[in-house]
XYZ file of C-alpha atoms in Angstrom:
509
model
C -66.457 14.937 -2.472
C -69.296 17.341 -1.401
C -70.771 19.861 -3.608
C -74.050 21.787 -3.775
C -76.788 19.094 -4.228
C -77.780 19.219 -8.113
C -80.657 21.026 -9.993
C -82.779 20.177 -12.646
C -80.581 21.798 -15.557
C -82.410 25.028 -16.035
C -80.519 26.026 -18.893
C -80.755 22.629 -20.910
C -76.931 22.810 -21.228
C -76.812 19.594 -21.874
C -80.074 18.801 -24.439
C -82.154 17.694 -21.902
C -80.005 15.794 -19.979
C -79.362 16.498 -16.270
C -75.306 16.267 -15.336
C -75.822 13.629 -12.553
C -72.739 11.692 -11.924
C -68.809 12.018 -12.962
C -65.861 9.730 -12.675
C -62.995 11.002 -12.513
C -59.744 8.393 -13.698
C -56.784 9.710 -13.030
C -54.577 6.739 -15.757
C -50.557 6.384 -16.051
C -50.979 8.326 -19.305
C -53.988 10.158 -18.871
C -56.382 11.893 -16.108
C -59.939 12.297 -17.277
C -63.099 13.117 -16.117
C -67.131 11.859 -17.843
C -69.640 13.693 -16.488
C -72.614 11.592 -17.316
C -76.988 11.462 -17.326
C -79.376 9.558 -19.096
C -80.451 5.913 -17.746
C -78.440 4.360 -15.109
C -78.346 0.876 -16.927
C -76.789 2.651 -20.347
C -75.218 5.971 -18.966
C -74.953 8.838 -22.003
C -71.655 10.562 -22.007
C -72.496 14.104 -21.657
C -68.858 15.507 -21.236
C -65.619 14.045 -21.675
C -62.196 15.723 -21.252
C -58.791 14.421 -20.902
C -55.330 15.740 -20.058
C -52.440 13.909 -21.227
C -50.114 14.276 -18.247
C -48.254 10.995 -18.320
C -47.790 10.305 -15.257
C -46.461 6.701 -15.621
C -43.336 7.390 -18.274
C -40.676 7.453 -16.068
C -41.843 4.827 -13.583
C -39.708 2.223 -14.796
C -36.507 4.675 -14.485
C -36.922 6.694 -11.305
C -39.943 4.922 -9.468
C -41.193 8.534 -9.421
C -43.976 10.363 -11.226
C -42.198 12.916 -13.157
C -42.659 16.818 -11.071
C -43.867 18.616 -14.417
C -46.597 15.635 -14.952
C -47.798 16.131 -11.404
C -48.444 19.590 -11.895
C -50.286 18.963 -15.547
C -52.423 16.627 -13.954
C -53.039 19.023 -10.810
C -53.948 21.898 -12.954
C -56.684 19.317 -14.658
C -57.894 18.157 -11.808
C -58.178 21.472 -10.420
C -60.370 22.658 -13.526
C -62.150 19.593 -13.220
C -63.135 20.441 -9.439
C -64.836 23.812 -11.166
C -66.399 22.186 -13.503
C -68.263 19.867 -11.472
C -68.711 22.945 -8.862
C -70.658 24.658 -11.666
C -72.415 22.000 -13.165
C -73.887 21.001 -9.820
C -72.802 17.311 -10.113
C -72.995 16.210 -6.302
C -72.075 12.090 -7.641
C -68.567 11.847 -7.964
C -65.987 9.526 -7.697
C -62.141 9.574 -8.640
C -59.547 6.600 -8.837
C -56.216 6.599 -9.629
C -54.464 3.281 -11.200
C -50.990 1.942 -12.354
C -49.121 5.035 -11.708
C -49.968 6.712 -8.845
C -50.003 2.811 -7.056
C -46.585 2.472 -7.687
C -44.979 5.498 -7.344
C -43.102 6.424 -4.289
C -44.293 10.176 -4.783
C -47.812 8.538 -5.276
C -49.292 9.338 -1.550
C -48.046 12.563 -1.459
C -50.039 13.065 -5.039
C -52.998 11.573 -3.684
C -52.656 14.171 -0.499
C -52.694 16.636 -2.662
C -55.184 15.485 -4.588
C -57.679 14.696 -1.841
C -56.984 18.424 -0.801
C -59.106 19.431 -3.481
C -61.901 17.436 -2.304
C -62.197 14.747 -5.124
C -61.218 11.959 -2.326
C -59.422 9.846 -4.788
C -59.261 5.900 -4.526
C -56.257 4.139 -5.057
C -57.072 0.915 -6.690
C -55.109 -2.234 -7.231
C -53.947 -3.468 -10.308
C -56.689 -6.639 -9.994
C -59.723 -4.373 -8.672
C -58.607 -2.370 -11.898
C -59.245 -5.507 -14.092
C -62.577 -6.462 -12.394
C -64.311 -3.237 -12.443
C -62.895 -2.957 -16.310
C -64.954 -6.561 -17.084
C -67.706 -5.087 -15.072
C -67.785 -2.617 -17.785
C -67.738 -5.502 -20.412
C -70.193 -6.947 -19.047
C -72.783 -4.431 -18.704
C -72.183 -3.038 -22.352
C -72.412 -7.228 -23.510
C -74.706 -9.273 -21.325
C -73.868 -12.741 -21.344
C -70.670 -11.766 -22.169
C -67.909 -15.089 -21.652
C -64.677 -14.579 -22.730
C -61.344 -12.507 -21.541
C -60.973 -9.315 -20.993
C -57.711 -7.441 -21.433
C -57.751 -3.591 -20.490
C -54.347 -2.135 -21.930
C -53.782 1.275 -20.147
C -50.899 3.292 -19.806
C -48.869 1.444 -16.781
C -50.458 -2.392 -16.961
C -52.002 -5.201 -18.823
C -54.914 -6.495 -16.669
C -56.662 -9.938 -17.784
C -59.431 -11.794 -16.984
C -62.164 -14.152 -17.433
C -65.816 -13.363 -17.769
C -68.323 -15.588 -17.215
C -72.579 -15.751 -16.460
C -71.800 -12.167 -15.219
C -68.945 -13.451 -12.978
C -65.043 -12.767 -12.733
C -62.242 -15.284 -12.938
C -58.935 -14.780 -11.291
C -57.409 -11.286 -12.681
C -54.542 -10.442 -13.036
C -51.959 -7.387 -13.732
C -49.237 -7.270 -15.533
C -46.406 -4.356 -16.356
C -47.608 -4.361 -20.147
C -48.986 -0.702 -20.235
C -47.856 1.453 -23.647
C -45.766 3.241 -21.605
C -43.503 0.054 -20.860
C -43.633 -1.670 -23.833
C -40.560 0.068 -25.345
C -38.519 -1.521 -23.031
C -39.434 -5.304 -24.079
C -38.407 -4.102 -27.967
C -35.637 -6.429 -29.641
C -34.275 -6.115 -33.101
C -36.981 -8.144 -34.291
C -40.035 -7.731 -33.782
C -41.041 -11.513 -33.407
C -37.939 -11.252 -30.734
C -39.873 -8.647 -29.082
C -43.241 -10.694 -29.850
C -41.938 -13.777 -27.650
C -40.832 -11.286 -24.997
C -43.863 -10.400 -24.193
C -45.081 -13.735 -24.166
C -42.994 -15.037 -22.140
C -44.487 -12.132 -19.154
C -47.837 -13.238 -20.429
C -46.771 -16.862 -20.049
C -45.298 -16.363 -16.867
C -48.685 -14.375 -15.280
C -50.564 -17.321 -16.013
C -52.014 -16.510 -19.168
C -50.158 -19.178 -21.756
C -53.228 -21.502 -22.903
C -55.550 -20.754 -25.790
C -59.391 -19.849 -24.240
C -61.304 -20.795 -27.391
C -63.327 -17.597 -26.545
C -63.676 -14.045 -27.528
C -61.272 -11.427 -26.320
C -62.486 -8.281 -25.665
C -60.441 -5.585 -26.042
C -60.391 -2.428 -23.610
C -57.982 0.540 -23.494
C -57.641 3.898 -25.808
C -54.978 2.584 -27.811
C -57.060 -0.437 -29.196
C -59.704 1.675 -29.963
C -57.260 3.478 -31.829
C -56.640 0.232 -33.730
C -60.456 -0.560 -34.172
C -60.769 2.806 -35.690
C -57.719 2.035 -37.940
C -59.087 -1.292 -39.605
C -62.343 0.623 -39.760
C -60.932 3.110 -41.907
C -58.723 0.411 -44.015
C -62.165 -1.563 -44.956
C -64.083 1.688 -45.336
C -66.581 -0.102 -42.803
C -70.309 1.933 -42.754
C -70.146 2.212 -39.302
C -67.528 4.416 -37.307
C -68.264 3.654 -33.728
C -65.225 1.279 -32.764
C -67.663 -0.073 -29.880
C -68.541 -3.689 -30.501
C -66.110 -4.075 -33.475
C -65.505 -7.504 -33.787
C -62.389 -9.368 -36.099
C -61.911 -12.480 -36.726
C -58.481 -14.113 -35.203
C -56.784 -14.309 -38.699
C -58.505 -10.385 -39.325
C -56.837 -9.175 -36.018
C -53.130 -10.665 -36.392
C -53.064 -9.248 -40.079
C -54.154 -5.885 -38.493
C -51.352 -6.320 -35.735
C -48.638 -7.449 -37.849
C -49.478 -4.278 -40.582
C -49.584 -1.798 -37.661
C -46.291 -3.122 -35.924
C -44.569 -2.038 -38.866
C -46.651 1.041 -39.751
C -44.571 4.902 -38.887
C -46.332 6.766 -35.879
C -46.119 9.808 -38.578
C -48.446 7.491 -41.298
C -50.793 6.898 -38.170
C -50.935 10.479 -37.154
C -52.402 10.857 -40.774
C -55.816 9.443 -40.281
C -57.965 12.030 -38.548
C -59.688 10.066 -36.045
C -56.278 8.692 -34.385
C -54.532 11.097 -31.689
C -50.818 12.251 -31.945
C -50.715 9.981 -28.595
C -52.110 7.217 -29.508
C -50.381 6.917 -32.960
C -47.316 7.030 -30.760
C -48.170 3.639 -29.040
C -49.888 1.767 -31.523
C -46.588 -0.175 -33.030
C -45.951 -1.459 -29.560
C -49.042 -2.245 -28.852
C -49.282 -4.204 -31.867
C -46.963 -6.570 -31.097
C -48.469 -6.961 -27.495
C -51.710 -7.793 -29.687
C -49.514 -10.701 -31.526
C -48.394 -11.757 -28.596
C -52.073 -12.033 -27.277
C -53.379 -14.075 -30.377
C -50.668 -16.193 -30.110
C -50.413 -17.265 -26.399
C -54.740 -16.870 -25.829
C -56.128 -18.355 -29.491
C -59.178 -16.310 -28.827
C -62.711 -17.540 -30.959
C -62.892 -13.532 -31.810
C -61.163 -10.043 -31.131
C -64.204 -7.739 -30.201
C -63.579 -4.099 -29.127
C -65.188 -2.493 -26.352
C -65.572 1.535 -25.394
C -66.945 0.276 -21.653
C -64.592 -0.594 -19.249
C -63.375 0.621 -15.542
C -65.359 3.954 -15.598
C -68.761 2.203 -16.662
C -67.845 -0.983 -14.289
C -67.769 1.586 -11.469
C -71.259 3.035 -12.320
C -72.531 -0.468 -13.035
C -71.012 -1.845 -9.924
C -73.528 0.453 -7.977
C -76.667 -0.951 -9.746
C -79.245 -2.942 -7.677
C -79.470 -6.525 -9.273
C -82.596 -5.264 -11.320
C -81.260 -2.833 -12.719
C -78.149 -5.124 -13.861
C -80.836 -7.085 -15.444
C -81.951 -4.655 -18.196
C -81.305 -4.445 -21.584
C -78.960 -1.927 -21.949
C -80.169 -1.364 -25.722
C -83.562 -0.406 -24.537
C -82.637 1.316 -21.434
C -80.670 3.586 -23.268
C -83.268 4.236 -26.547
C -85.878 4.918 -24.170
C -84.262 8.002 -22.288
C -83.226 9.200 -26.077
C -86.939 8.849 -27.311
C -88.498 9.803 -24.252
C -86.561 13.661 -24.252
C -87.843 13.441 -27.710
C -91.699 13.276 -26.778
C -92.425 9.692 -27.297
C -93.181 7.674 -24.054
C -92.168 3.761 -24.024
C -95.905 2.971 -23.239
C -96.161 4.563 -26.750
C -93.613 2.421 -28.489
C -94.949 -1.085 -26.489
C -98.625 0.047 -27.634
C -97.414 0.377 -30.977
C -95.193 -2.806 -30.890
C -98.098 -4.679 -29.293
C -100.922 -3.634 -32.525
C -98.380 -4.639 -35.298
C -97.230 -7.773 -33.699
C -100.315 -9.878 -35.463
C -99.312 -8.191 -39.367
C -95.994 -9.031 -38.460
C -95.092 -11.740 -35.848
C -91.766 -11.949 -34.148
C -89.173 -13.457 -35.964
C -87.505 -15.563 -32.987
C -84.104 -14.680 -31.789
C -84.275 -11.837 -29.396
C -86.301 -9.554 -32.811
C -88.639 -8.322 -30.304
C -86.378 -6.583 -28.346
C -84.853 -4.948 -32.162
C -88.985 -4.372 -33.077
C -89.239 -2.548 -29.931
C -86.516 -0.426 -30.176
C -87.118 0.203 -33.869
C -90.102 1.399 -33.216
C -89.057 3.849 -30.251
C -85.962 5.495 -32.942
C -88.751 5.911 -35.745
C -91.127 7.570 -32.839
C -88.180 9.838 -31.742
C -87.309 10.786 -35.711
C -90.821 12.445 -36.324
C -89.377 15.298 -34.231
C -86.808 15.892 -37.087
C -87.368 18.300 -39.931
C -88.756 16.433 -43.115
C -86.209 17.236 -45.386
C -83.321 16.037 -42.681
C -85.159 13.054 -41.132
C -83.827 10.293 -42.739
C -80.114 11.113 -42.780
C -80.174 12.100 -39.625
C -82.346 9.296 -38.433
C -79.834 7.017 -40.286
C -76.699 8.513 -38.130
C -78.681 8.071 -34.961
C -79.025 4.510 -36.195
C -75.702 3.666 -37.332
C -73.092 5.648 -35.857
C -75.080 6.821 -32.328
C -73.090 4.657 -29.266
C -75.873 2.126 -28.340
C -75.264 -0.977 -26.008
C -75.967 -5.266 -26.995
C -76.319 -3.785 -30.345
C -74.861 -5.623 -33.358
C -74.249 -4.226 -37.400
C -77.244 -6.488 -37.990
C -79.048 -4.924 -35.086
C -78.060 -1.545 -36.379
C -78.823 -1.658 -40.283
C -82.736 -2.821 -38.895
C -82.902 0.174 -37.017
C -82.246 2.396 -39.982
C -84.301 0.262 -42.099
C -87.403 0.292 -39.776
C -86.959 4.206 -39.959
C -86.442 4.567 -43.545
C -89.762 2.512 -44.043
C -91.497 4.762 -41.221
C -90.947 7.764 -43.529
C -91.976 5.752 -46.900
C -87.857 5.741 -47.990
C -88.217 1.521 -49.351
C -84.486 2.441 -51.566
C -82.552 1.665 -48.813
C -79.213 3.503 -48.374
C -76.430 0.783 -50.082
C -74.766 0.409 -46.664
C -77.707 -1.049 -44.708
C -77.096 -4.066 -47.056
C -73.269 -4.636 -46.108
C -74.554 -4.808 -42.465
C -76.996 -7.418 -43.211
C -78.753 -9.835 -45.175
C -82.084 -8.830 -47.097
C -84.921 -11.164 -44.723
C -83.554 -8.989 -42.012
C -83.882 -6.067 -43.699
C -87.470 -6.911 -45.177
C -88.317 -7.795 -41.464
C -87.835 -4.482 -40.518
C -88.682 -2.444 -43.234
C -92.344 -4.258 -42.234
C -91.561 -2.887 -38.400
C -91.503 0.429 -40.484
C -94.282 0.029 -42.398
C -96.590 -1.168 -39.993
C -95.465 1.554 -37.262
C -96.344 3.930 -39.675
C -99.903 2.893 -40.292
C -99.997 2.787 -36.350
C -98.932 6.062 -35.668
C -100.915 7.752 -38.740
C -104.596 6.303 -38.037
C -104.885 8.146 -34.884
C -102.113 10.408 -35.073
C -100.445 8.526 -32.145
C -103.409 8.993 -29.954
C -103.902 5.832 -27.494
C -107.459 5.596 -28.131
C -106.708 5.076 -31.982
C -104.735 1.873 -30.923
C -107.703 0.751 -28.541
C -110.594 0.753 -31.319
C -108.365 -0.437 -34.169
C -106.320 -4.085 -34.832
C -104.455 -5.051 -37.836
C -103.687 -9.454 -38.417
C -103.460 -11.388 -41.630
C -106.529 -13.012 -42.275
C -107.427 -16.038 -45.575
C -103.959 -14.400 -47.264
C -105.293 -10.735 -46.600
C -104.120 -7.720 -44.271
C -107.021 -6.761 -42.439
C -107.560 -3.463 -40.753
C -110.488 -3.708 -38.252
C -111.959 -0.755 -37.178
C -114.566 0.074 -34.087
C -117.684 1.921 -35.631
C -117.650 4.793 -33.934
C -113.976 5.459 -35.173
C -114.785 4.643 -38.953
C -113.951 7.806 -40.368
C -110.393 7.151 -38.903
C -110.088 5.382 -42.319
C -109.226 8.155 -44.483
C -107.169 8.423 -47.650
C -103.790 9.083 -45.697
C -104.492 5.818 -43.994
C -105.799 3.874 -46.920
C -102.431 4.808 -48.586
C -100.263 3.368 -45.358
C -102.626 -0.064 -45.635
C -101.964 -0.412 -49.086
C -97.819 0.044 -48.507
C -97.717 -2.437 -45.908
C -99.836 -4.676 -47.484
C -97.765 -4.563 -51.037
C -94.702 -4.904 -48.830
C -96.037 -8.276 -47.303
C -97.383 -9.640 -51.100
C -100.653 -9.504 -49.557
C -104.198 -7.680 -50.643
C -105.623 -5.559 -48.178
C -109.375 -5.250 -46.607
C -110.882 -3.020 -44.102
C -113.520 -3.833 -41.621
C -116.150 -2.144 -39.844
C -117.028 -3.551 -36.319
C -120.268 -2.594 -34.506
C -119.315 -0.928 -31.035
C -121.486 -3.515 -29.394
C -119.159 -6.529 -31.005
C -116.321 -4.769 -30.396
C -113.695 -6.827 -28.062
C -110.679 -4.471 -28.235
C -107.865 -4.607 -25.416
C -108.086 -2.779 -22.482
C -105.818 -0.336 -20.307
């Protein structure tokens, strides 16, 4: 596709993030396009918009994409084309799966399609399953497991391992097929389906988790979400345990699309397929025995863009990669956050088991909340916490997060959800983080000199604020206030003292 080469976004249409790169996925039941900025590592979703053309529901009957789904899908595409002709997104690239692949009207589609300059790929039903682990395993590093992608036309499975790929495979399992494997019963229709699985290779338990990828489990994350009236709503990194997931299956298998279409955050389309797919999910815990179900919102569009990162880049944290874009369009720098990670580490030292990485992003979220009014800064704070999509980030991970801001704006009654996420050392841990960034950022009013003539460290069973002589006066009665919370919150007494400039040893640039 060639369009204009893209501009700094002059109008800030999209808060400060520049349009950079789309995907267009043109699916047997949908075709959308995400125009995304932000980090490369941890992409933010900047526009998303589908059009339900279902292209794959006749496929079984007539081997033909049906004429009026064509044109619904054109007319998308067509507005998509504009879109990205206006937004000035030069990056784009379109592929086309189950559907259009097996069609026999599918290459003149395609023609038509590459007419309007998207240059659409045509991908096979097992490049479809890699680049949807690829997506797995950027959103989970060190993910090892199975992946099964449920889209409208196909099933595709498999493994994922130290970043790697098994064997995948593709099978005709999509929602739109799965009516025609229904019996009488549904544990009839149940051992129908595993048979197929059975038969692709897929009939021995993987003592593993299962990650889940497709719309219509989402749906179903969303759905158990809403049963347990969970405190987070993001269905991304859901996890169930095996016995969780077939009591989820089994209640949905039997549940009316028309209940479904009740709860608000589940589509008309979606409640649709969710019975059927429900069984296929039976038929999955049944054949695979997975260790855990865990949902995830990355998959073939997010393999694609992760596919195109240099090995470095595969290598970082998504979490961070993706808070530090946030913070940094909100005026706080990472060398800010690292400075301010680096003077609280000695009050509170790392707690083992990848905190620092928590601490550090912590920190950057409490940074970024300053920006906020007053009066809205910790519920809104909170929701960026909790319920904002962030990557290789836990319930745990998240409830710290929220804690370490409540504490950075003196809140210590934490909000009654925080504690269904996770136990109380982890949220004393970092309502500390809090705490201590807060003395950090309010002795120098974030200035990097402050940082450079101050330390804080626990000295004979006291907190100990050391101070540069020339920047004495720093302690005033704002920041003996801060000492004394972070020093009550650790059980400790505190002390300030007074180094001559001379003595001073303080760390350099």
């Amino acid at each position: 596709m060639t369009i204009r080469a893209s501009r700094a976004d002059r109008a800030g249409s999209f808060s400060g993030s520049k349009a950079e790169r789309a995907i267009i996925d043109i699916g047997s039941n949908t075709v959308r396009m995400v125009v995304y900025g932000g980090s490369l590592r941890a992409p933010t979703v900047l526009y998303n918009e589908k059009v339900a053309a279902r292209l794959g529901r006749e496929i079984s009957q007539t081997g033909l994409m049906p004429e009026d789904s064509v044109e619904l899908a054109l007319r998308g595409l067509r507005r998509f084309r504009l879109l990205l002709e206006d937004l000035e997104v030069e990056d784009v690239e379109t592929v086309a799966t189950a559907a259009v692949r097996e069609a026999k009207n599918g290459p003149a589609f395609v023609e038509e399609v590459d007419a309007l300059g998207l240059s659409p790929r045509v991908i096979t039903g097992e490049e479809e399953a890699c680049l949807s682990a690829h997506g797995v395993i950027g959103a989970f590093p060190g993910a090892a497991g199975v992946v099964a992608d449920l889209g409208g036309g196909s099933l595709e499975l498999v493994e994922v391992s130290d970043d790697e790929t098994g064997h995948p495979v593709s099978l005709p399992l999509g929602t739109l097929r799965l009516v025609e494997y229904r019996q009488d019963k549904q544990a009839d229709t149940r051992k129908r389906l595993e048979k197929v699985l059975k038969k692709g290779g897929w009939g021995k338990p993987i003592d593993a988790p299962l990650y889940l990828v497709g719309g219509t489990w989402r749906a179903m994350a969303v759905y158990a979400m809403e049963a347990r009236d969970y405190p987070l709503t993001d269905p991304h990194g859901f996890t169930l345990s095996p016995k969780e997931a077939m009591k989820l299956a089994r209640r949905l298998a039997s549940s009316r699309p028309a209940d479904l279409r009740a709860i608000e955050r589940i589509s008309s389309m979606r409640s649709e397929t969710m019975p059927d797919a429900a069984v296929l999910l039976q038929a999955l815990l049944k054949r695979l025995d997975p260790a855990q179900i865990v949902f995830s919102s990355w998959g073939l569009r997010e393999g694609l863009l992760y596919d195109r990162l240099p090995p470095h880049q595969k290598m970082q944290d998504p979490l961070l990669a993706g808070i530090t874009v946030f913070a940094a369009q909100r005026g706080v720098p990472p060398q800010l956050a690292t400075r301010i990670a680096g003077w609280t580490v000695d009050a509170i030292p790392p707690g083992g088991n990848g905190e620092e990485r928590l601490r550090l992003a912590a920190i950057l979220l409490s940074l970024a909340s300053m920006q906020i009014e007053p009066n809205l800064r910790l519920n809104q704070g909170t929701d960026w916490a909790l319920h904002k999509r962030w990557m290789a980030l836990d319930a745990r991970g998240r409830a710290m997060l929220a804690a370490t801001l409540a504490a950075n704006g003196n809140h210590l009654d934490l909000p009654k959800e925080l504690r269904e996420l996770a136990d109380e050392e982890s949220l004393k841990e970092a309502m500390g983080w809090g705490l201590a960034t807060r003395l950090a950022r309010r002795i120098g009013a974030r200035s990097r000199r402050s940082l450079h003539v101050s330390r804080i460290d626990k000295e004979a069973g006291k907190l100990v604020l050391s101070l540069q002589a020339s920047h004495a006066d720093l302690f005033g009665l704002p920041t003996e206030k801060d000492m004394a919370l972070l020093s009550d919150w650790l059980g400790l007494k505190h002390a300030v003292r007074i180094v001559p400039d001379d003595e001073w040893h303080g760390v350099g640039d």
